[in-house]
Amino acid sequence: MRRTWWKWGIYAGSIVALVASASFTIYCAWKVYAYHQPGEGATVKTENNEYHFVLVPEELDNDYWRLVEKGAKAAAKELGVNLEYVGPRQANIDEHIHILEKAAASKVDGIMTQGLTEKEFTPVINHIVEKNIPVVTIDTDAPTSKRTAYIGTDNYYAGFIAGRALVEDMHGKANVAIITGSLTASHQQLRVQGFKNAVKQEKGIRIVAIEESHITRVQAAEKAYNILKKHPEVNAFYGTSALDAIGIAKVVEQFHREKGTYIIGFDTLPETIHYLQKGTIHATVVQEPYEMGYRAVKTMVDIRKGNDVPSVTNTETKVIRKQDLPLRPSRNYEVKHD
Ligand code: BGC
């Protein structure tokens, strides 16, 4: 009898140890899983009941988007909002959509993103909104979706003023090559369309080529190189995303053609300003990335509080040239990597 009790004791002890170790393993596995889910854990509000918003840009480490992030973080700090900045390392629509879906699954309080293409982005935005998570589009609108508000440049207008600036600076005569961030993203298409409409009455302006950079300066440079080889008559470039004019400027200098080649680009990143000072880039379209980020967070808080918000807020857009430097306020232009 005594021997049986002793045996049962060992059995019971082993079972307890087994259950404890299995629970611990499950707990650790869950922790690891949860750690890898962007936005996961966001379902639980903090004691202060602060909001958890997610900002999803098309490219995480792009200097332009770092400025949007900076503005968004400033507003988040002011308003006590918990802000997450997650997105593809390099522009990639499938990954972008996947990240949006994950953020939606984790039930955050608001998502800010672009509406890059109607076909892919409108359904995912609508799906998020149907889950009662408000969406604010930023930089690139998705006007046919159920997003509550758009904050950013009027991209058609931005392209149009770029076209008018080129006509003015080139006195109505130029063989133009366009390098665009993407042939399929709606904001880039609008910037090209606006430009084309602005120059279409001008008999002396010819658009010779249009190529895509996938928003990288390397591909912008590669395309500019090929264009200059194939069309030596090109004497003007129009770059429609932040890094395009920078890539073009590098190549134009390599060809020693900076005297006879006009470049108009987008944005005011430090390298763009450098080439503008130097005279390789002649003009650029100013956007307000910091403001976009800042206002998007403020608008999202208003939405959550039930306040009315305008459905479209266009941030300021204008063309600047060397004589307009230095730029103020600098928060829209200075990229600090920390
Ligand atoms: C555009 C952004 C884009 C960036 C790429 C900017 O001009 O507004 O949408 O991601 O260029 O560098």
CSV table of C-alpha atoms and ligand atoms in Angstrom, one decimal:
chain,number,residue,atom,x,y,z
A,1,MET,CA,0.0,0.0,0.0
A,2,ARG,CA,2.8,2.4,1.1
A,3,ARG,CA,4.7,1.6,-2.2
A,4,THR,CA,1.5,2.5,-4.3
A,5,TRP,CA,1.1,5.9,-2.6
A,6,TRP,CA,4.8,6.6,-3.2
A,7,LYS,CA,4.3,5.7,-6.9
A,8,TRP,CA,1.2,7.9,-7.2
A,9,GLY,CA,3.2,10.7,-5.7
A,10,ILE,CA,5.8,10.4,-8.5
A,11,TYR,CA,3.1,10.2,-11.2
A,12,ALA,CA,1.2,13.3,-9.9
A,13,GLY,CA,4.5,15.3,-9.6
A,14,SER,CA,5.5,14.4,-13.1
A,15,ILE,CA,2.1,15.5,-14.5
A,16,VAL,CA,2.3,18.8,-12.6
A,17,ALA,CA,5.8,19.4,-14.0
A,18,LEU,CA,4.7,18.4,-17.5
A,19,VAL,CA,1.7,20.8,-17.4
A,20,ALA,CA,3.8,23.6,-16.1
A,21,SER,CA,6.5,23.2,-18.7
A,22,ALA,CA,3.9,22.9,-21.5
A,23,SER,CA,2.1,26.1,-20.3
A,24,PHE,CA,5.4,27.9,-20.1
A,25,THR,CA,6.3,26.8,-23.7
A,26,ILE,CA,2.9,27.9,-25.0
A,27,TYR,CA,3.3,31.3,-23.2
A,28,CYS,CA,6.8,31.9,-24.7
A,29,ALA,CA,5.6,30.9,-28.2
A,30,TRP,CA,2.6,33.3,-27.9
A,31,LYS,CA,5.0,36.1,-26.8
A,32,VAL,CA,7.2,35.5,-29.8
A,33,TYR,CA,4.2,35.4,-32.1
A,34,ALA,CA,2.7,38.6,-30.7
A,35,TYR,CA,6.0,40.4,-30.9
A,36,HIS,CA,6.1,39.8,-34.7
A,37,GLN,CA,2.6,41.1,-35.4
A,38,PRO,CA,2.7,44.8,-36.3
A,39,GLY,CA,0.0,46.6,-34.4
A,40,GLU,CA,-0.8,43.5,-32.3
A,41,GLY,CA,-1.5,44.3,-28.7
A,42,ALA,CA,-3.2,47.5,-30.0
A,43,THR,CA,-6.6,46.1,-29.1
A,44,VAL,CA,-5.9,46.8,-25.4
A,45,LYS,CA,-6.1,50.5,-24.7
A,46,THR,CA,-3.8,51.9,-22.0
A,47,GLU,CA,-5.0,53.2,-18.7
A,48,ASN,CA,-5.1,56.7,-20.1
A,49,ASN,CA,-7.4,55.4,-22.8
A,50,GLU,CA,-5.0,56.8,-25.4
A,51,TYR,CA,-5.6,56.0,-29.1
A,52,HIS,CA,-3.4,53.7,-31.1
A,53,PHE,CA,-3.0,54.9,-34.7
A,54,VAL,CA,-0.9,53.3,-37.5
A,55,LEU,CA,0.7,55.2,-40.3
A,56,VAL,CA,1.6,53.0,-43.3
A,57,PRO,CA,3.7,54.7,-46.0
A,58,GLU,CA,4.6,53.2,-49.3
A,59,GLU,CA,8.3,53.0,-48.3
A,60,LEU,CA,9.5,53.1,-44.8
A,61,ASP,CA,13.0,54.5,-45.1
A,62,ASN,CA,12.2,57.1,-47.7
A,63,ASP,CA,13.4,60.5,-46.6
A,64,TYR,CA,10.2,62.1,-47.7
A,65,TRP,CA,8.2,59.7,-45.6
A,66,ARG,CA,10.5,60.2,-42.6
A,67,LEU,CA,9.3,63.9,-42.7
A,68,VAL,CA,5.7,62.7,-42.7
A,69,GLU,CA,6.5,60.5,-39.8
A,70,LYS,CA,8.2,63.4,-37.9
A,71,GLY,CA,5.0,65.5,-38.3
A,72,ALA,CA,2.8,62.7,-37.2
A,73,LYS,CA,4.9,61.9,-34.2
A,74,ALA,CA,4.9,65.6,-33.1
A,75,ALA,CA,1.1,65.6,-33.2
A,76,ALA,CA,0.9,62.2,-31.5
A,77,LYS,CA,3.1,63.5,-28.6
A,78,GLU,CA,1.0,66.6,-28.2
A,79,LEU,CA,-2.2,64.6,-28.1
A,80,GLY,CA,-1.0,61.6,-26.1
A,81,VAL,CA,-1.6,59.2,-29.0
A,82,ASN,CA,0.3,56.0,-29.5
A,83,LEU,CA,1.6,56.1,-33.1
A,84,GLU,CA,3.1,53.2,-35.0
A,85,TYR,CA,5.0,53.7,-38.3
A,86,VAL,CA,5.0,50.5,-40.3
A,87,GLY,CA,5.4,49.8,-44.0
A,88,PRO,CA,7.3,48.1,-46.7
A,89,ARG,CA,11.1,48.6,-46.7
A,90,GLN,CA,11.0,49.2,-50.4
A,91,ALA,CA,7.9,50.2,-52.3
A,92,ASN,CA,5.8,47.1,-52.9
A,93,ILE,CA,2.0,47.2,-53.2
A,94,ASP,CA,1.4,43.6,-52.1
A,95,GLU,CA,3.4,44.1,-48.9
A,96,HIS,CA,1.7,47.5,-48.3
A,97,ILE,CA,-1.8,45.9,-48.6
A,98,HIS,CA,-0.7,43.0,-46.3
A,99,ILE,CA,0.5,45.4,-43.6
A,100,LEU,CA,-2.8,47.3,-43.8
A,101,GLU,CA,-4.8,44.0,-43.4
A,102,LYS,CA,-2.7,43.1,-40.4
A,103,ALA,CA,-3.2,46.5,-38.8
A,104,ALA,CA,-6.9,46.1,-39.3
A,105,ALA,CA,-6.9,42.7,-37.8
A,106,SER,CA,-5.3,44.0,-34.7
A,107,LYS,CA,-8.2,46.5,-34.2
A,108,VAL,CA,-6.2,49.7,-34.0
A,109,ASP,CA,-8.1,53.0,-33.5
A,110,GLY,CA,-7.2,54.6,-36.9
A,111,ILE,CA,-5.1,54.0,-40.0
A,112,MET,CA,-3.4,56.6,-42.1
A,113,THR,CA,-2.1,55.5,-45.5
A,114,GLN,CA,-2.1,56.3,-49.3
A,115,GLY,CA,-4.6,55.2,-51.9
A,116,LEU,CA,-1.9,54.3,-54.5
A,117,THR,CA,-4.2,52.4,-56.9
A,118,GLU,CA,-7.9,52.3,-57.0
A,119,LYS,CA,-8.1,48.6,-57.9
A,120,GLU,CA,-6.0,47.4,-54.9
A,121,PHE,CA,-6.5,50.1,-52.3
A,122,THR,CA,-10.2,51.0,-52.4
A,123,PRO,CA,-11.3,47.4,-51.4
A,124,VAL,CA,-8.8,47.2,-48.6
A,125,ILE,CA,-9.7,50.7,-47.3
A,126,ASN,CA,-13.4,49.8,-47.4
A,127,HIS,CA,-12.8,46.6,-45.6
A,128,ILE,CA,-11.0,48.4,-42.8
A,129,VAL,CA,-13.7,51.0,-42.5
A,130,GLU,CA,-16.4,48.3,-42.4
A,131,LYS,CA,-14.6,47.0,-39.3
A,132,ASN,CA,-15.2,50.5,-37.7
A,133,ILE,CA,-11.6,51.6,-38.0
A,134,PRO,CA,-11.5,55.1,-39.6
A,135,VAL,CA,-9.0,55.6,-42.5
A,136,VAL,CA,-7.4,58.9,-43.4
A,137,THR,CA,-5.6,59.0,-46.7
A,138,ILE,CA,-2.4,61.0,-46.8
A,139,ASP,CA,-0.2,62.2,-49.7
A,140,THR,CA,-2.3,60.1,-52.2
A,141,ASP,CA,-6.1,60.0,-52.1
A,142,ALA,CA,-8.5,57.2,-52.6
A,143,PRO,CA,-11.5,59.3,-53.5
A,144,THR,CA,-13.8,56.5,-54.4
A,145,SER,CA,-13.2,54.6,-51.1
A,146,LYS,CA,-14.9,55.0,-47.7
A,147,ARG,CA,-12.0,56.9,-46.2
A,148,THR,CA,-13.1,59.7,-44.0
A,149,ALA,CA,-10.6,62.4,-45.0
A,150,TYR,CA,-7.7,63.1,-47.3
A,151,ILE,CA,-4.8,65.3,-46.3
A,152,GLY,CA,-2.1,66.1,-48.8
A,153,THR,CA,-1.1,67.7,-52.1
A,154,ASP,CA,-3.6,68.2,-55.0
A,155,ASN,CA,-1.5,66.1,-57.2
A,156,TYR,CA,-3.0,67.1,-60.5
A,157,TYR,CA,-2.5,70.8,-59.6
A,158,ALA,CA,1.1,70.1,-58.6
A,159,GLY,CA,1.8,68.5,-62.0
A,160,PHE,CA,0.1,71.4,-63.7
A,161,ILE,CA,2.2,74.1,-62.0
A,162,ALA,CA,5.4,72.0,-62.8
A,163,GLY,CA,4.4,72.1,-66.5
A,164,ARG,CA,3.7,75.9,-66.4
A,165,ALA,CA,7.1,76.5,-64.7
A,166,LEU,CA,8.9,74.5,-67.4
A,167,VAL,CA,7.2,76.4,-70.2
A,168,GLU,CA,8.1,79.7,-68.5
A,169,ASP,CA,11.7,78.8,-67.8
A,170,MET,CA,12.3,77.2,-71.2
A,171,HIS,CA,10.5,80.0,-73.0
A,172,GLY,CA,8.1,77.5,-74.6
A,173,LYS,CA,10.7,75.4,-76.3
A,174,ALA,CA,12.0,72.0,-75.0
A,175,ASN,CA,12.4,68.3,-75.6
A,176,VAL,CA,11.2,66.8,-72.4
A,177,ALA,CA,11.8,63.5,-70.7
A,178,ILE,CA,9.6,62.5,-67.8
A,179,ILE,CA,10.8,60.2,-65.0
A,180,THR,CA,7.9,59.2,-62.7
A,181,GLY,CA,8.0,57.2,-59.5
A,182,SER,CA,5.4,54.8,-60.9
A,183,LEU,CA,3.3,54.5,-64.0
A,184,THR,CA,0.4,53.0,-62.1
A,185,ALA,CA,0.2,54.9,-58.8
A,186,SER,CA,-2.6,57.5,-59.0
A,187,HIS,CA,-0.6,60.5,-57.5
A,188,GLN,CA,2.2,59.9,-60.0
A,189,GLN,CA,-0.3,59.6,-62.9
A,190,LEU,CA,-2.0,62.8,-61.8
A,191,ARG,CA,1.3,64.6,-61.7
A,192,VAL,CA,2.1,63.5,-65.2
A,193,GLN,CA,-1.4,64.3,-66.5
A,194,GLY,CA,-1.4,67.8,-64.9
A,195,PHE,CA,2.0,68.4,-66.5
A,196,LYS,CA,0.9,67.2,-69.9
A,197,ASN,CA,-2.2,69.4,-69.8
A,198,ALA,CA,-0.1,72.4,-68.8
A,199,VAL,CA,2.2,72.0,-71.8
A,200,LYS,CA,-0.2,70.7,-74.4
A,201,GLN,CA,-1.0,74.1,-76.0
A,202,GLU,CA,2.7,74.8,-76.5
A,203,LYS,CA,3.9,74.0,-80.0
A,204,GLY,CA,7.6,74.1,-79.0
A,205,ILE,CA,7.3,71.6,-76.2
A,206,ARG,CA,7.7,67.9,-77.1
A,207,ILE,CA,7.5,65.0,-74.6
A,208,VAL,CA,10.0,62.6,-75.9
A,209,ALA,CA,10.1,59.8,-73.3
A,210,ILE,CA,8.4,58.7,-70.1
A,211,GLU,CA,10.0,56.2,-67.8
A,212,GLU,CA,9.5,54.7,-64.3
A,213,SER,CA,11.9,54.9,-61.3
A,214,HIS,CA,10.0,52.8,-58.7
A,215,ILE,CA,10.7,55.8,-56.5
A,216,THR,CA,14.4,55.0,-56.2
A,217,ARG,CA,17.2,57.4,-57.1
A,218,VAL,CA,19.2,54.5,-58.6
A,219,GLN,CA,16.5,53.7,-61.1
A,220,ALA,CA,15.9,57.3,-61.8
A,221,ALA,CA,19.6,57.7,-62.7
A,222,GLU,CA,19.5,54.5,-64.8
A,223,LYS,CA,16.5,55.7,-66.8
A,224,ALA,CA,18.0,59.2,-67.2
A,225,TYR,CA,21.2,57.6,-68.5
A,226,ASN,CA,19.3,55.5,-71.1
A,227,ILE,CA,17.2,58.5,-72.2
A,228,LEU,CA,20.3,60.7,-72.8
A,229,LYS,CA,21.9,57.9,-74.8
A,230,LYS,CA,18.9,57.2,-76.9
A,231,HIS,CA,17.5,60.8,-77.2
A,232,PRO,CA,20.5,63.2,-77.1
A,233,GLU,CA,18.0,65.9,-78.2
A,234,VAL,CA,16.5,65.9,-74.7
A,235,ASN,CA,17.2,69.2,-72.9
A,236,ALA,CA,14.6,69.1,-70.1
A,237,PHE,CA,13.7,66.6,-67.5
A,238,TYR,CA,10.7,66.4,-65.2
A,239,GLY,CA,10.9,64.1,-62.2
A,240,THR,CA,7.6,63.4,-60.4
A,241,SER,CA,8.7,61.7,-57.1
A,242,ALA,CA,11.1,62.9,-54.4
A,243,LEU,CA,14.2,61.1,-55.5
A,244,ASP,CA,13.8,61.3,-59.3
A,245,ALA,CA,15.3,64.7,-59.9
A,246,ILE,CA,18.3,63.8,-57.6
A,247,GLY,CA,19.0,60.7,-59.8
A,248,ILE,CA,18.6,62.7,-63.0
A,249,ALA,CA,20.9,65.5,-61.7
A,250,LYS,CA,23.7,63.0,-61.0
A,251,VAL,CA,23.5,61.6,-64.6
A,252,VAL,CA,23.3,65.1,-66.2
A,253,GLU,CA,26.5,66.1,-64.4
A,254,GLN,CA,28.1,62.8,-65.4
A,255,PHE,CA,27.4,63.7,-69.1
A,256,HIS,CA,28.6,67.3,-68.4
A,257,ARG,CA,25.3,68.5,-69.7
A,258,GLU,CA,24.2,70.6,-66.8
A,259,LYS,CA,24.6,73.9,-68.8
A,260,GLY,CA,22.2,72.9,-71.5
A,261,THR,CA,19.7,70.7,-69.5
A,262,TYR,CA,16.8,71.9,-67.5
A,263,ILE,CA,15.6,69.8,-64.5
A,264,ILE,CA,12.3,70.3,-62.6
A,265,GLY,CA,11.6,67.9,-59.8
A,266,PHE,CA,9.4,67.3,-56.7
A,267,ASP,CA,10.1,68.0,-53.1
A,268,THR,CA,12.8,69.7,-51.1
A,269,LEU,CA,14.9,67.0,-49.6
A,270,PRO,CA,18.5,68.1,-48.7
A,271,GLU,CA,20.0,66.6,-51.9
A,272,THR,CA,17.4,68.4,-54.0
A,273,ILE,CA,18.2,71.7,-52.3
A,274,HIS,CA,21.9,71.0,-52.8
A,275,TYR,CA,21.5,70.6,-56.6
A,276,LEU,CA,19.1,73.6,-56.7
A,277,GLN,CA,21.9,75.8,-55.0
A,278,LYS,CA,24.4,74.4,-57.5
A,279,GLY,CA,22.2,75.1,-60.5
A,280,THR,CA,21.9,71.5,-61.7
A,281,ILE,CA,18.2,71.4,-60.7
A,282,HIS,CA,16.4,74.5,-61.7
A,283,ALA,CA,13.0,74.2,-60.0
A,284,THR,CA,11.1,71.9,-57.7
A,285,VAL,CA,7.5,71.5,-56.5
A,286,VAL,CA,7.3,72.0,-52.8
A,287,GLN,CA,5.1,69.7,-50.8
A,288,GLU,CA,4.4,69.8,-47.0
A,289,PRO,CA,5.2,66.2,-45.7
A,290,TYR,CA,5.6,67.3,-42.1
A,291,GLU,CA,2.2,69.1,-42.2
A,292,MET,CA,0.6,66.1,-43.8
A,293,GLY,CA,1.7,63.8,-41.0
A,294,TYR,CA,0.8,66.4,-38.3
A,295,ARG,CA,-2.6,67.1,-39.6
A,296,ALA,CA,-3.5,63.5,-40.3
A,297,VAL,CA,-3.0,62.6,-36.6
A,298,LYS,CA,-5.0,65.6,-35.5
A,299,THR,CA,-7.8,64.8,-37.9
A,300,MET,CA,-7.9,61.2,-36.8
A,301,VAL,CA,-8.3,62.3,-33.1
A,302,ASP,CA,-11.2,64.5,-34.2
A,303,ILE,CA,-12.8,61.7,-36.1
A,304,ARG,CA,-12.5,59.4,-33.0
A,305,LYS,CA,-14.1,62.1,-30.9
A,306,GLY,CA,-17.0,62.4,-33.3
A,307,ASN,CA,-16.1,65.9,-34.6
A,308,ASP,CA,-16.8,66.8,-38.2
A,309,VAL,CA,-13.7,67.0,-40.4
A,310,PRO,CA,-13.3,68.2,-44.0
A,311,SER,CA,-13.2,65.4,-46.5
A,312,VAL,CA,-10.3,67.0,-48.4
A,313,THR,CA,-7.6,69.2,-47.0
A,314,ASN,CA,-5.0,70.2,-49.6
A,315,THR,CA,-1.6,71.1,-48.1
A,316,GLU,CA,0.3,73.9,-49.8
A,317,THR,CA,2.0,73.3,-53.1
A,318,LYS,CA,4.2,75.7,-55.0
A,319,VAL,CA,7.2,75.8,-57.4
A,320,ILE,CA,10.4,77.2,-56.1
A,321,ARG,CA,13.7,78.1,-57.8
A,322,LYS,CA,17.2,78.9,-56.5
A,323,GLN,CA,16.2,82.5,-55.7
A,324,ASP,CA,13.6,81.3,-53.2
A,325,LEU,CA,16.1,79.6,-50.9
A,326,PRO,CA,16.4,79.2,-47.9
A,327,LEU,CA,13.1,77.7,-47.2
A,328,ARG,CA,11.0,78.3,-44.1
A,329,PRO,CA,9.7,76.6,-42.0
A,330,SER,CA,12.6,74.1,-42.1
A,331,ARG,CA,10.6,71.3,-40.4
A,332,ASN,CA,9.2,70.4,-43.7
A,333,TYR,CA,12.6,69.8,-45.2
A,334,GLU,CA,15.1,68.7,-42.7
A,335,VAL,CA,15.6,65.0,-42.5
A,336,LYS,CA,17.3,63.8,-39.4
A,337,HIS,CA,18.2,60.1,-39.1
A,338,ASP,CA,18.3,59.1,-35.4
B,1,BGC,C1,5.5,61.5,-53.1
B,1,BGC,C2,5.4,60.3,-52.3
B,1,BGC,C3,6.5,59.3,-52.7
B,1,BGC,C4,7.8,59.9,-52.6
B,1,BGC,C5,8.8,58.9,-53.1
B,1,BGC,C6,6.9,62.1,-53.1
B,1,BGC,O1,7.0,63.1,-54.0
B,1,BGC,O2,4.6,62.5,-52.7
B,1,BGC,O3,4.2,59.7,-52.4
B,1,BGC,O4,6.4,58.2,-51.9
B,1,BGC,O5,7.8,61.1,-53.4
B,1,BGC,O6,10.1,59.4,-52.9
